Tab-separated table of C-alpha atoms in Angstrom:
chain	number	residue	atom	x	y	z
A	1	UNK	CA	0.000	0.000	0.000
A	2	UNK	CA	1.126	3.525	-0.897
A	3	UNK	CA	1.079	6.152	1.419
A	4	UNK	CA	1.332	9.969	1.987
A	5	UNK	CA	1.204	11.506	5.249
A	6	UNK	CA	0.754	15.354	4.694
A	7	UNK	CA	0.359	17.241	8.159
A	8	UNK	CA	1.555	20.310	10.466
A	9	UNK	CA	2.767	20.367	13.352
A	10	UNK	CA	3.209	23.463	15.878
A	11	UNK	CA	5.242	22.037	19.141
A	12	UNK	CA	5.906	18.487	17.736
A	13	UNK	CA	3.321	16.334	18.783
A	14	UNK	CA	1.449	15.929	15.362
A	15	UNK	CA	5.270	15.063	13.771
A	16	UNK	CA	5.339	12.688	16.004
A	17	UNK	CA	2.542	10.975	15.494
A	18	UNK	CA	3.187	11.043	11.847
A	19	UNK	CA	6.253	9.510	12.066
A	20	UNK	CA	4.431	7.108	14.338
A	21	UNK	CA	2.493	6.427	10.920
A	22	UNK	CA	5.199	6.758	8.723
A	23	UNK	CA	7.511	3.392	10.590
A	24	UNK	CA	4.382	1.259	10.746
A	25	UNK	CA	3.492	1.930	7.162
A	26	UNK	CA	6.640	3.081	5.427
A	27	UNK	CA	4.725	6.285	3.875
A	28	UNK	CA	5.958	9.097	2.403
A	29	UNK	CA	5.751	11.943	4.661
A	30	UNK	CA	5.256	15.935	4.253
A	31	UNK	CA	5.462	18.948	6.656
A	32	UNK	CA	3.701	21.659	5.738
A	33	UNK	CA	5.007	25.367	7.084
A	34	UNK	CA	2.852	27.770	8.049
A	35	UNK	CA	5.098	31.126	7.401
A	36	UNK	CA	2.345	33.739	7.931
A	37	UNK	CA	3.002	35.592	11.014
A	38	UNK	CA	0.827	37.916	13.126
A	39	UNK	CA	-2.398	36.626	12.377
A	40	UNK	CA	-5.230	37.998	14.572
A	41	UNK	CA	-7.435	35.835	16.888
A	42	UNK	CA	-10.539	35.678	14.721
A	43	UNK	CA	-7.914	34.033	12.153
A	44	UNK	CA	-7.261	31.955	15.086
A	45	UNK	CA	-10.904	31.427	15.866
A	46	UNK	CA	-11.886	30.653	12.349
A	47	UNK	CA	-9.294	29.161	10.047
A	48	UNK	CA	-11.519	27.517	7.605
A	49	UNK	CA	-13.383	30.701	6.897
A	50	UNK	CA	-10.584	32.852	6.432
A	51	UNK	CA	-7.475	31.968	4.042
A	52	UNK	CA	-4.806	32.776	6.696
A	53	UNK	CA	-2.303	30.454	5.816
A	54	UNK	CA	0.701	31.177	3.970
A	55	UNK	CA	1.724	27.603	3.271
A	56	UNK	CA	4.710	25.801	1.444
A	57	UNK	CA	3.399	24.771	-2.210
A	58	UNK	CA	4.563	21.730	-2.490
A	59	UNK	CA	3.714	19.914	-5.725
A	60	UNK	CA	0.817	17.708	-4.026
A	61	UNK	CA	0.987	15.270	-6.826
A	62	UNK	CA	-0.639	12.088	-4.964
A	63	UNK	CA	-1.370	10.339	-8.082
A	64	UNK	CA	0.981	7.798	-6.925
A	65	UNK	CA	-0.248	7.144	-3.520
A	66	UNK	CA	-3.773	5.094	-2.971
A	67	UNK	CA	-4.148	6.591	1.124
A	68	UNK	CA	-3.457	9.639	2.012
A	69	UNK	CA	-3.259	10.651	5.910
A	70	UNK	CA	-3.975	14.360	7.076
A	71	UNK	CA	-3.053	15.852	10.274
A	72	UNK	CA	-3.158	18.539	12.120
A	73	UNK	CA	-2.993	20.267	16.145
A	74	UNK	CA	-6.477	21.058	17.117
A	75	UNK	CA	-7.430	25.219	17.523
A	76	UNK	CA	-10.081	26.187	19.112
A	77	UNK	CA	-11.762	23.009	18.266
A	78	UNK	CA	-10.668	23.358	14.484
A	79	UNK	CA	-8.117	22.358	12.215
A	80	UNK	CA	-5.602	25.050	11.245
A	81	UNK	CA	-4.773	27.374	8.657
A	82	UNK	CA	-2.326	25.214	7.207
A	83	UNK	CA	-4.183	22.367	6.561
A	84	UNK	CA	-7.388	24.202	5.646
A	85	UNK	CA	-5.650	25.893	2.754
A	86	UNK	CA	-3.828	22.511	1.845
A	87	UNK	CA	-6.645	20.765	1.664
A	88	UNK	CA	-8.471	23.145	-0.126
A	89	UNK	CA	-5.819	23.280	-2.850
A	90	UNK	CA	-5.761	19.640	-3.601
A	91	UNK	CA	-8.026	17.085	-5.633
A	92	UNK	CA	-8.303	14.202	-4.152
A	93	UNK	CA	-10.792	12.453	-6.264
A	94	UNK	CA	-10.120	8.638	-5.914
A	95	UNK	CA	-8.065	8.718	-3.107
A	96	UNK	CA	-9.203	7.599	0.307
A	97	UNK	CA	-8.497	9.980	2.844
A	98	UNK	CA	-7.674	9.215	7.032
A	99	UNK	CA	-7.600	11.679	9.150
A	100	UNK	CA	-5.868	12.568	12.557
A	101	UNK	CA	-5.368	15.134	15.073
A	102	UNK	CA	-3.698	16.371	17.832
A	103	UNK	CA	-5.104	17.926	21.278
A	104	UNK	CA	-4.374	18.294	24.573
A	105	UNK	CA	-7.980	18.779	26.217
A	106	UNK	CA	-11.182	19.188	23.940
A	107	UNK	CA	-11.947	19.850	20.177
A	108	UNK	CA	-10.792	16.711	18.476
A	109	UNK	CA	-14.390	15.164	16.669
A	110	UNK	CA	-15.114	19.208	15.732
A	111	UNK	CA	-11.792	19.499	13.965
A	112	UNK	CA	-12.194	16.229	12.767
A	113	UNK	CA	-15.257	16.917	11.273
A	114	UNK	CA	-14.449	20.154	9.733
A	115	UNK	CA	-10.983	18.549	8.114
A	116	UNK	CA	-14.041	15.540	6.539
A	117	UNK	CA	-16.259	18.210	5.052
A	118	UNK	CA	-13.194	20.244	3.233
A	119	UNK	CA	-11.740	16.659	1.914
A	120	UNK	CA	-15.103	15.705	0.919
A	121	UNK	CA	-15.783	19.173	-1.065
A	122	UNK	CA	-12.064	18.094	-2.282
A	123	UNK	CA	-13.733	14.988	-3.648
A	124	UNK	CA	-11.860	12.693	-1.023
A	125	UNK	CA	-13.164	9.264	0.661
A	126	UNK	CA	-12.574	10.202	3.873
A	127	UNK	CA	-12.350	6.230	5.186
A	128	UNK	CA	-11.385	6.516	8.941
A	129	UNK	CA	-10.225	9.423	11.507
A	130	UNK	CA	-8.507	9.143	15.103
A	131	UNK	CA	-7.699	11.741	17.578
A	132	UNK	CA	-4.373	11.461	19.532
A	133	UNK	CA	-4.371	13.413	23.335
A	134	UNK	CA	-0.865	14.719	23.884
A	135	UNK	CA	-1.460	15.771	27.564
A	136	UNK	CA	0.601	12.803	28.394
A	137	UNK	CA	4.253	11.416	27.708
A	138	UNK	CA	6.323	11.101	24.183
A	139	UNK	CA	5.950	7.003	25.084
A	140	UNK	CA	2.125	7.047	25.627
A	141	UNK	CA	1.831	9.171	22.097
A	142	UNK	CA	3.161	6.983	20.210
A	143	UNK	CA	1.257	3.992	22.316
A	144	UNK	CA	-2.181	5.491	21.692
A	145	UNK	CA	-1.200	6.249	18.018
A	146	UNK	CA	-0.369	2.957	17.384
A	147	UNK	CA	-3.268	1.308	19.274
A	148	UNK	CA	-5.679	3.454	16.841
A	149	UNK	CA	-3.977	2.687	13.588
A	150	UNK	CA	-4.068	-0.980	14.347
A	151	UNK	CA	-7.988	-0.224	14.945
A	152	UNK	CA	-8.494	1.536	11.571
A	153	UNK	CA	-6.974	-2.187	10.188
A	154	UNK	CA	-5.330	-0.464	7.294
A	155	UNK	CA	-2.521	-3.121	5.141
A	156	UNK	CA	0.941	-2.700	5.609
């Protein structure tokens, strides 16, 4: 199975759950930067509505790849700039789609569900979506991310 793990990552813990994914699945993997600065707390409080993100453009050709995994740090209950505007910017008609997220207290189904509707409008399948809580140790991360991989029963 071919794989592409595209995600962002503010303090570290989504990286490390994608490279979590990318060892038990041997994806491809990559970071998106965010290089817009200053943005103002409705940006913050809104991200899908408003195209804050100054992301790299990468050429997103997944062509090649038959899953793609998407993840992001949950704001405010929401997905963030980054990935908004990534996701907006790529078709990913055929492909199926899981997606995962990052949060220490509360917000993880709304972000997930917000990240489902813009892949969906992006003509994705989205076939499966965990939440990782990174209020806990490095060890226990990568634990819980690998306990809810092995329950999405993806092939190696």
């Amino acid at each position: 199975m071919r794989n592409l793990i595209l995600f962002y990552s503010k303090t570290g813990n989504t990286a490390l759950v994608a490279q979590t994914i990318k060892d038990k699945f041997k994806s491809h993997v990559k970071e998106l930067n965010d290089f817009s600065h200053n943005k103002t707390g409705i940006e913050y409080l809104f991200p899908t509505i408003f195209e804050s993100a100054s992301i790299n453009h990468y050429n997103f050709d997944i062509d090649y790849y038959e899953t793609i995994f998407i993840g992001t740090p949950v704001w405010i209950s929401s997905l963030t700039p980054a990935i908004s505007e990534m996701i907006k910017n790529v078709d990913f008609k055929g492909k199926n789609v899981v997606l995962f997220n990052t949060m220490k207290f509360y917000g993880g189904h709304n972000a997930i569900r917000r990240m489902a509707k813009l892949v969906k409008k992006s003509n994705g399948n989205v076939i499966a979506a965990f939440t990782i809580k990174t209020n806990t140790s490095k060890e226990n991360i990568v634990k819980n991310t690998i306990s809810a991989i092995n329950d999405i029963n993806l092939k190696d």
